[in-house]
Short mmCIF file of C-alpha atoms and ligand atoms in Angstrom, two decimals:
data_model
loop_
_atom_site.label_atom_id
_atom_site.label_comp_id
_atom_site.label_asym_id
_atom_site.label_seq_id
_atom_site.Cartn_x
_atom_site.Cartn_y
_atom_site.Cartn_z
CA UNK A 1452 15.74 -7.40 -42.77
CA UNK A 1453 14.72 -4.01 -40.27
CA UNK A 1454 16.75 -2.40 -38.14
CA UNK A 1455 16.01 -1.24 -34.96
CA UNK A 1456 18.09 0.87 -32.54
CA UNK A 1457 17.05 0.93 -28.87
CA UNK A 1458 18.25 2.95 -25.64
CA UNK A 1459 17.13 3.77 -22.32
CA UNK A 1460 18.46 7.27 -20.91
CA UNK A 1461 18.10 9.52 -17.83
CA UNK A 1462 17.79 8.08 -14.03
CA UNK A 1463 16.79 4.34 -14.60
CA UNK A 1464 13.33 3.22 -13.00
CA UNK A 1465 11.27 -0.41 -12.76
CA UNK A 1466 10.12 -2.10 -15.91
CA UNK A 1467 12.41 -0.50 -18.56
CA UNK A 1468 13.38 -4.10 -18.93
CA UNK A 1469 9.73 -4.85 -19.16
CA UNK A 1470 8.99 -2.40 -21.74
CA UNK A 1471 12.05 -3.42 -24.05
CA UNK A 1472 10.63 -6.72 -23.66
CA UNK A 1473 7.21 -5.53 -25.01
CA UNK A 1474 8.54 -3.84 -28.11
CA UNK A 1475 10.65 -6.64 -28.86
CA UNK A 1476 7.70 -9.37 -28.61
CA UNK A 1477 5.56 -6.83 -30.37
CA UNK A 1478 8.34 -6.12 -33.23
CA UNK A 1479 8.65 -10.49 -33.55
CA UNK A 1480 4.77 -10.37 -34.07
CA UNK A 1481 5.66 -8.03 -37.03
CA UNK A 1482 8.69 -9.23 -38.78
CA UNK A 1483 10.77 -12.20 -39.37
CA UNK A 1484 13.85 -10.75 -39.67
CA UNK A 1485 15.23 -7.99 -37.66
CA UNK A 1486 17.87 -6.90 -35.46
CA UNK A 1487 17.96 -4.50 -32.38
CA UNK A 1488 20.77 -2.08 -32.02
CA UNK A 1489 21.49 -1.78 -28.42
CA UNK A 1490 22.87 1.65 -27.42
CA UNK A 1491 24.87 1.50 -24.18
CA UNK A 1492 24.37 4.16 -21.46
CA UNK A 1493 21.49 5.85 -23.56
CA UNK A 1494 22.56 8.60 -25.65
CA UNK A 1495 25.73 8.61 -25.11
CA UNK A 1496 25.69 5.13 -27.03
CA UNK A 1497 24.21 6.39 -29.77
CA UNK A 1498 26.92 9.28 -30.26
CA UNK A 1499 29.67 6.71 -29.74
CA UNK A 1500 28.33 3.89 -31.86
CA UNK A 1501 28.73 2.06 -28.27
CA UNK A 1502 26.09 -0.57 -29.20
CA UNK A 1503 25.30 -4.35 -29.23
CA UNK A 1504 23.95 -6.33 -32.08
CA UNK A 1505 21.27 -8.39 -29.88
CA UNK A 1506 18.10 -10.78 -31.12
CA UNK A 1507 14.91 -11.14 -29.54
CA UNK A 1508 16.32 -13.96 -26.91
CA UNK A 1509 18.28 -11.38 -25.64
CA UNK A 1510 14.97 -9.91 -23.93
CA UNK A 1511 13.52 -13.07 -22.72
CA UNK A 1512 13.62 -13.81 -18.77
CA UNK A 1513 13.66 -9.71 -18.08
CA UNK A 1514 10.10 -8.66 -17.60
CA UNK A 1515 10.76 -8.95 -14.02
CA UNK A 1516 14.29 -7.60 -13.79
CA UNK A 1517 15.16 -4.33 -12.12
CA UNK A 1518 17.26 -1.84 -14.18
CA UNK A 1519 17.91 -1.50 -17.71
CA UNK A 1520 20.21 -4.17 -19.76
CA UNK A 1521 21.32 -1.47 -21.98
CA UNK A 1522 22.02 0.86 -19.16
CA UNK A 1523 21.64 4.48 -18.71
CA UNK A 1524 23.08 8.07 -18.25
CA UNK A 1525 21.82 11.15 -17.95
CA UNK A 1526 23.14 13.52 -21.10
CA UNK A 1527 21.50 16.72 -20.44
CA UNK A 1528 19.15 18.65 -23.51
CA UNK A 1529 20.43 21.75 -22.30
CA UNK A 1530 23.90 20.30 -23.16
CA UNK A 1531 23.19 18.82 -26.51
CA UNK A 1532 24.19 22.22 -28.74
CA UNK A 1533 27.74 22.58 -26.65
CA UNK A 1534 30.29 20.28 -28.53
CA UNK A 1535 32.00 17.22 -26.60
CA UNK A 1536 35.56 17.29 -25.26
CA UNK A 1537 36.97 16.75 -28.69
CA UNK A 1538 34.94 19.55 -30.08
CA UNK A 1539 31.94 17.01 -32.03
CA UNK A 1540 28.58 17.70 -32.44
CA UNK A 1541 26.60 15.66 -30.46
CA UNK A 1542 23.61 15.66 -32.29
CA UNK A 1543 25.26 14.96 -35.72
CA UNK A 1544 27.05 12.32 -34.06
CA UNK A 1545 23.71 10.67 -33.05
CA UNK A 1546 22.34 11.05 -36.95
CA UNK A 1547 25.54 9.84 -37.96
CA UNK A 1548 25.53 6.47 -36.17
CA UNK A 1549 21.66 6.11 -37.03
CA UNK A 1550 22.74 6.24 -40.90
CA UNK A 1551 25.55 4.86 -40.78
CA UNK A 1552 23.79 1.19 -39.07
CA UNK A 1553 20.81 2.21 -41.37
CA UNK A 1554 18.65 2.07 -39.02
CA UNK A 1555 15.04 1.92 -39.47
CA UNK A 1556 13.78 3.29 -36.52
CA UNK A 1557 15.21 4.32 -32.96
CA UNK A 1558 13.08 3.14 -29.91
CA UNK A 1559 13.98 5.68 -26.50
CA UNK A 1560 12.40 4.82 -23.39
CA UNK A 1561 13.49 7.72 -21.01
CA UNK A 1562 11.43 10.99 -18.87
CA UNK A 1563 11.49 14.62 -19.07
CA UNK A 1564 14.93 15.61 -20.54
CA UNK A 1565 15.11 12.19 -22.93
CA UNK A 1566 11.66 13.11 -24.73
CA UNK A 1567 13.39 16.74 -25.46
CA UNK A 1568 16.46 15.53 -27.40
CA UNK A 1569 13.92 12.98 -28.94
CA UNK A 1570 11.70 15.58 -30.48
CA UNK A 1571 15.02 17.42 -31.81
CA UNK A 1572 16.17 13.98 -33.31
CA UNK A 1573 12.77 13.40 -34.66
CA UNK A 1574 12.80 16.94 -36.21
CA UNK A 1575 16.07 16.54 -37.72
CA UNK A 1576 14.42 13.43 -39.62
CA UNK A 1577 15.14 10.27 -37.27
CA UNK A 1578 11.91 7.56 -36.90
CA UNK A 1579 11.60 8.38 -33.24
CA UNK A 1580 9.15 6.26 -31.22
CA UNK A 1581 9.39 6.78 -27.49
CA UNK A 1582 7.95 5.51 -23.92
CA UNK A 1583 7.54 7.41 -20.93
CA UNK A 1584 9.92 6.10 -18.09
CA UNK A 1585 10.21 7.70 -14.95
CA UNK A 1586 9.71 6.93 -10.77
CA UNK A 1587 8.18 10.80 -11.35
CA UNK A 1588 5.26 10.57 -13.07
CA UNK A 1589 5.74 14.08 -14.22
CA UNK A 1590 5.87 13.45 -18.41
CA UNK A 1591 3.24 15.40 -19.89
CA UNK A 1592 0.88 13.69 -22.05
CA UNK A 1593 0.54 10.42 -19.99
CA UNK A 1594 -1.60 9.32 -17.31
CA UNK A 1595 1.18 7.40 -16.35
CA UNK A 1596 4.87 6.70 -16.55
CA UNK A 1597 5.93 3.09 -15.97
CA UNK A 1598 8.37 2.71 -12.83
CA UNK A 1599 6.05 5.20 -10.84
CA UNK A 1600 3.68 2.40 -8.92
CA UNK A 1601 6.94 0.52 -8.30
CA UNK A 1602 8.18 3.50 -6.45
CA UNK A 1603 5.23 4.94 -4.60
CA UNK A 1604 4.96 0.92 -3.15
CA UNK A 1605 8.92 1.32 -1.89
CA UNK A 1606 8.35 4.61 -0.48
CA UNK A 1607 4.96 3.48 1.27
CA UNK A 1608 7.09 0.53 2.50
CA UNK A 1609 9.40 3.21 3.74
CA UNK A 1610 6.33 5.05 5.58
CA UNK A 1611 5.25 1.61 7.02
CA UNK A 1612 8.21 0.72 8.65
CA UNK A 1613 8.78 4.13 10.31
CA UNK A 1614 4.82 3.70 11.75
CA UNK A 1615 6.11 1.25 13.90
CA UNK A 1616 9.21 2.91 15.26
CA UNK A 1617 7.59 6.20 15.72
CA UNK A 1618 4.93 5.11 17.75
CA UNK A 1619 7.51 2.90 20.15
CA UNK A 1620 9.33 6.09 20.62
CA UNK A 1621 7.43 9.18 20.59
CA UNK A 1622 9.23 10.94 17.90
CA UNK A 1623 8.66 12.87 14.99
CA UNK A 1624 9.38 11.21 11.97
CA UNK A 1625 10.67 12.75 8.28
CA UNK A 1626 10.78 10.42 5.43
CA UNK A 1627 12.41 12.22 2.54
CA UNK A 1628 11.05 11.00 -0.60
CA UNK A 1629 12.37 11.54 -4.23
CA UNK A 1630 11.15 13.98 -6.33
CA UNK A 1631 13.05 17.50 -6.81
CA UNK A 1632 10.77 19.22 -9.00
CA UNK A 1633 7.44 17.24 -8.65
CA UNK A 1634 5.64 15.42 -6.00
CA UNK A 1635 3.54 12.92 -7.06
CA UNK A 1636 5.98 9.92 -4.97
CA UNK A 1637 5.33 11.75 -2.05
CA UNK A 1638 1.51 12.91 -2.83
CA UNK A 1639 0.61 8.98 -3.60
CA UNK A 1640 3.64 7.66 -0.96
CA UNK A 1641 2.23 9.87 1.70
CA UNK A 1642 -1.64 9.33 1.87
CA UNK A 1643 -0.94 5.42 1.06
CA UNK A 1644 1.13 5.41 4.40
CA UNK A 1645 -0.89 7.41 6.02
CA UNK A 1646 1.57 10.40 6.48
CA UNK A 1647 0.05 13.19 8.87
CA UNK A 1648 2.11 15.71 6.84
CA UNK A 1649 2.98 16.24 2.99
CA UNK A 1650 5.10 18.32 1.58
CA UNK A 1651 5.92 18.94 -2.18
CA UNK A 1652 7.54 21.37 -4.02
CA UNK A 1653 4.65 22.54 -5.77
CA UNK A 1654 2.81 24.02 -2.32
CA UNK A 1655 4.92 26.01 -0.65
CA UNK A 1656 5.22 25.15 3.33
CA UNK A 1657 4.89 27.64 6.23
CA UNK A 1658 6.54 25.91 8.76
CA UNK A 1659 4.45 27.00 11.63
CA UNK A 1660 1.53 25.28 9.72
CA UNK A 1661 3.50 22.26 9.97
CA UNK A 1662 4.39 22.78 13.79
CA UNK A 1663 0.78 23.63 14.14
CA UNK A 1664 0.01 20.02 12.83
CA UNK A 1665 2.13 18.68 15.16
CA UNK A 1666 0.97 20.06 17.98
CA UNK A 1667 -2.37 19.49 17.63
CA UNK A 1668 -1.58 15.75 17.47
CA UNK A 1669 0.72 16.01 20.27
CA UNK A 1670 -2.50 17.65 22.08
CA UNK A 1671 -4.82 14.57 20.85
CA UNK A 1672 -2.32 12.31 22.94
CA UNK A 1673 -1.06 10.85 19.26
CA UNK A 1674 2.33 9.60 20.30
CA UNK A 1675 4.05 10.77 16.92
CA UNK A 1676 3.63 12.29 13.73
CA UNK A 1677 5.07 11.40 10.61
CA UNK A 1678 6.04 13.73 7.55
CA UNK A 1679 6.13 12.48 3.94
CA UNK A 1680 8.71 15.15 2.59
CA UNK A 1681 9.34 15.48 -1.27
CA UNK A 1682 13.29 16.11 -2.20
CA UNK A 1683 12.01 19.53 -3.87
CA UNK A 1684 9.82 20.76 -0.91
CA UNK A 1685 10.63 24.33 -0.50
CA UNK A 1686 9.63 26.77 1.94
CA UNK A 1687 7.13 30.23 1.15
CA UNK A 1688 10.00 32.37 1.96
CA UNK A 1689 12.41 30.20 -0.43
CA UNK A 1690 9.71 30.21 -2.89
CA UNK A 1691 10.01 33.90 -3.04
CA UNK A 1692 13.51 33.78 -3.91
CA UNK A 1693 14.53 34.62 -7.03
CA UNK A 1694 16.03 31.27 -9.00
CA UNK A 1695 19.63 33.10 -8.69
CA UNK A 1696 19.18 34.07 -4.97
CA UNK A 1697 17.94 30.22 -4.37
CA UNK A 1698 20.71 28.59 -5.83
CA UNK A 1699 23.09 31.03 -4.04
CA UNK A 1700 21.30 30.05 -0.98
CA UNK A 1701 21.23 25.97 -1.21
CA UNK A 1702 25.02 26.15 -2.21
CA UNK A 1703 25.36 27.50 1.06
CA UNK A 1704 23.13 25.42 3.05
CA UNK A 1705 24.44 23.15 6.08
CA UNK A 1706 21.74 20.85 5.16
CA UNK A 1707 22.61 17.85 2.97
CA UNK A 1708 18.69 18.00 1.58
CA UNK A 1709 14.96 19.81 2.65
CA UNK A 1710 13.92 17.08 4.98
CA UNK A 1711 17.23 18.17 7.60
CA UNK A 1712 16.26 21.77 7.18
CA UNK A 1713 13.04 20.88 8.05
CA UNK A 1714 13.86 18.76 10.83
CA UNK A 1715 15.93 21.68 12.05
CA UNK A 1716 13.16 24.62 12.28
CA UNK A 1717 10.81 22.06 13.62
CA UNK A 1718 13.32 21.10 16.35
CA UNK A 1719 14.43 24.26 17.01
CA UNK A 1720 10.68 25.69 17.30
CA UNK A 1721 9.08 22.64 19.56
CA UNK A 1722 12.12 20.69 20.97
CA UNK A 1723 10.85 17.51 19.70
CA UNK A 1724 12.76 14.77 19.22
CA UNK A 1725 12.99 14.10 15.20
CA UNK A 1726 14.70 11.47 12.83
CA UNK A 1727 15.43 11.93 9.22
CA UNK A 1728 14.68 8.83 6.61
CA UNK A 1729 15.98 9.07 3.28
CA UNK A 1730 14.86 6.18 1.20
CA UNK A 1731 16.33 7.17 -1.77
CA UNK A 1732 17.83 5.24 -4.80
CA UNK A 1733 15.93 2.41 -3.73
CA UNK A 1734 12.88 3.81 -4.49
CA UNK A 1735 14.20 3.24 -8.01
CA UNK A 1736 15.84 -0.40 -7.06
CA UNK A 1737 14.57 -4.05 -7.44
CA UNK A 1738 11.84 -5.24 -9.77
CA UNK A 1739 8.59 -3.58 -10.86
CA UNK A 1740 5.27 -4.40 -9.48
CA UNK A 1741 2.72 -5.74 -11.41
CA UNK A 1742 0.95 -2.47 -12.45
CA UNK A 1743 4.33 -1.18 -13.91
CA UNK A 1744 4.71 -4.70 -15.78
CA UNK A 1745 1.22 -4.62 -17.34
CA UNK A 1746 1.70 -0.77 -18.81
CA UNK A 1747 4.88 -1.03 -19.64
CA UNK A 1748 4.09 -4.59 -21.78
CA UNK A 1749 1.05 -2.57 -23.14
CA UNK A 1750 2.87 0.61 -23.76
CA UNK A 1751 5.76 -1.82 -25.38
CA UNK A 1752 3.22 -4.03 -27.62
CA UNK A 1753 1.74 -0.37 -28.43
CA UNK A 1754 5.35 0.76 -29.28
CA UNK A 1755 5.85 -1.96 -31.61
CA UNK A 1756 2.90 -1.50 -33.80
CA UNK A 1757 3.79 2.21 -34.41
CA UNK A 1758 7.18 1.10 -36.06
CA UNK A 1759 5.21 -1.40 -37.92
CA UNK A 1760 2.87 1.28 -39.24
CA UNK A 1761 5.58 3.49 -39.88
CA UNK A 1762 4.00 5.99 -37.90
CA UNK A 1763 7.13 8.12 -36.33
CA UNK A 1764 7.25 10.83 -34.07
CA UNK A 1765 5.23 9.89 -30.89
CA UNK A 1766 5.43 8.63 -27.73
CA UNK A 1767 2.99 6.10 -26.47
CA UNK A 1768 0.87 7.13 -24.07
CA UNK A 1769 -2.16 5.69 -21.01
CA UNK A 1770 -4.77 7.96 -21.24
CA UNK A 1771 -7.95 7.12 -19.64
CA UNK A 1772 -6.73 3.31 -19.45
CA UNK A 1773 -6.10 3.31 -23.31
CA UNK A 1774 -2.81 3.71 -25.16
CA UNK A 1775 -2.71 6.39 -27.44
CA UNK A 1776 0.37 8.00 -29.44
CA UNK A 1777 0.74 11.23 -28.73
CA UNK A 1778 3.57 13.58 -30.74
CA UNK A 1779 6.78 14.46 -29.36
CA UNK A 1780 6.54 18.16 -30.27
CA UNK A 1781 3.56 18.37 -27.73
CA UNK A 1782 5.50 16.27 -25.09
CA UNK A 1783 9.01 18.01 -25.33
CA UNK A 1784 9.22 20.64 -22.72
CA UNK A 1785 6.17 20.42 -20.52
CA UNK A 1786 6.36 19.13 -17.08
CA UNK A 1787 3.09 17.30 -14.95
CA UNK A 1788 3.02 18.80 -12.12
CA UNK A 1789 0.82 18.47 -9.14
CA UNK A 1790 -1.55 21.43 -9.60
CA UNK A 1791 -3.09 22.54 -5.60
CA UNK A 1792 -6.69 22.05 -6.90
CA UNK A 1793 -5.80 18.32 -7.76
CA UNK A 1794 -8.25 15.92 -5.81
CA UNK A 1795 -6.25 14.29 -4.14
CA UNK A 1796 -4.78 17.76 -2.29
CA UNK A 1797 -8.47 18.19 -1.66
CA UNK A 1798 -8.98 14.76 -0.70
CA UNK A 1799 -5.62 14.99 1.52
CA UNK A 1800 -6.92 17.75 3.33
CA UNK A 1801 -10.38 15.84 4.16
CA UNK A 1802 -8.62 13.39 5.94
CA UNK A 1803 -6.88 16.04 7.79
CA UNK A 1804 -3.19 15.71 6.13
CA UNK A 1805 -1.37 19.23 6.20
CA UNK A 1806 0.45 20.20 3.16
CA UNK A 1807 1.99 22.88 4.98
CA UNK A 1808 -0.11 25.40 3.49
CA UNK A 1809 -3.31 26.44 5.65
O1 LIG B 150 14.30 10.07 -12.18
C1 LIG B 150 13.99 10.46 -11.45
C2 LIG B 150 14.63 10.57 -10.12
O2 LIG B 150 14.68 9.55 -9.68
C3 LIG B 150 14.06 11.40 -9.34
O3 LIG B 150 13.30 11.33 -8.37
C4 LIG B 150 15.26 12.48 -8.12
O4 LIG B 150 15.69 13.28 -7.78
C5 LIG B 150 16.67 11.93 -9.15
O5 LIG B 150 16.11 11.16 -10.30
C6 LIG B 150 17.70 11.31 -8.33
O6 LIG B 150 18.84 11.58 -9.82
P1 LIG B 150 20.10 10.69 -10.06
O7 LIG B 150 20.08 9.50 -10.03
O8 LIG B 150 21.00 11.63 -10.73
O9 LIG B 150 20.93 11.16 -8.37
#
């Protein structure tokens, strides 16, 4: 009898269920007899032994279902070394559960923070295999994370819907898209949705350059401009501040988020009528697109194969169209960001999109 633990951790995304289904279908091909220990709400379930024993049929019919049937929670890696409210060592609690349940392996589906903890557990001797999920597509070591394409579809749809109303009213519209640290969603959706300006956390903007782009369009007789702005978009002035100064500035900011600050600056300098739209968590909602279903199923199958081969301490990743194992020690602590020399930035500029930098 094989006993496999499974958990989803961090912000949810589309295709988590499809990926778990893939793992379980793969395991069913390798083992006659196995049990899945599904931990509730991520690492928290592993710490406090909140789990249910599940069979393959519990993972049937969930290919197209959004969210995660196991639930999830954020358990920041930087707090893993801090004892819980009862003074207990969180890492020890997780190790104890794994040992008590006599698990053969632990399958972890998560993003960046989750991978740091998964690596720690692997270094402590647990048999860990991970799958890369997040709408942010910022996990180092994989070309693609599942959830990303579905989120880009939703973000693009938001831009498409804004297009018609923007044209009717002769306004400037700002659509704020998810991505605090990285701007992959805003970059892809911005290009797909025909945004005129795309602002990303990785490329600090000069508000005057943004305004130049809007005014050029107005002069050309264009009735509207649309800005796709990542949550973490940052001005050149703010990017020059120290971490501490920036934190203090943001704490005292009158704006709920980056888009509102940008809207205010543009309004102040141009007098244009501006509206802000924030699709927010709708970008993580609903069922997965076909692309995400396919890659998460493939990654699930690969994770099952690694378990069968007892090859632990790896994340299954997509590289150049192939699924490959990448050591957790290589993945943990790194972020895959948009670099200014990314071909999509160059191509965007050729298309006339302003990134607010030149
Ligand atoms: O999971 C990634 C993400 O959706 C980011 O794009 C976003 O900035 C953040 O999570 C939102 O986090 P929360 O759901 O905790 O508000």
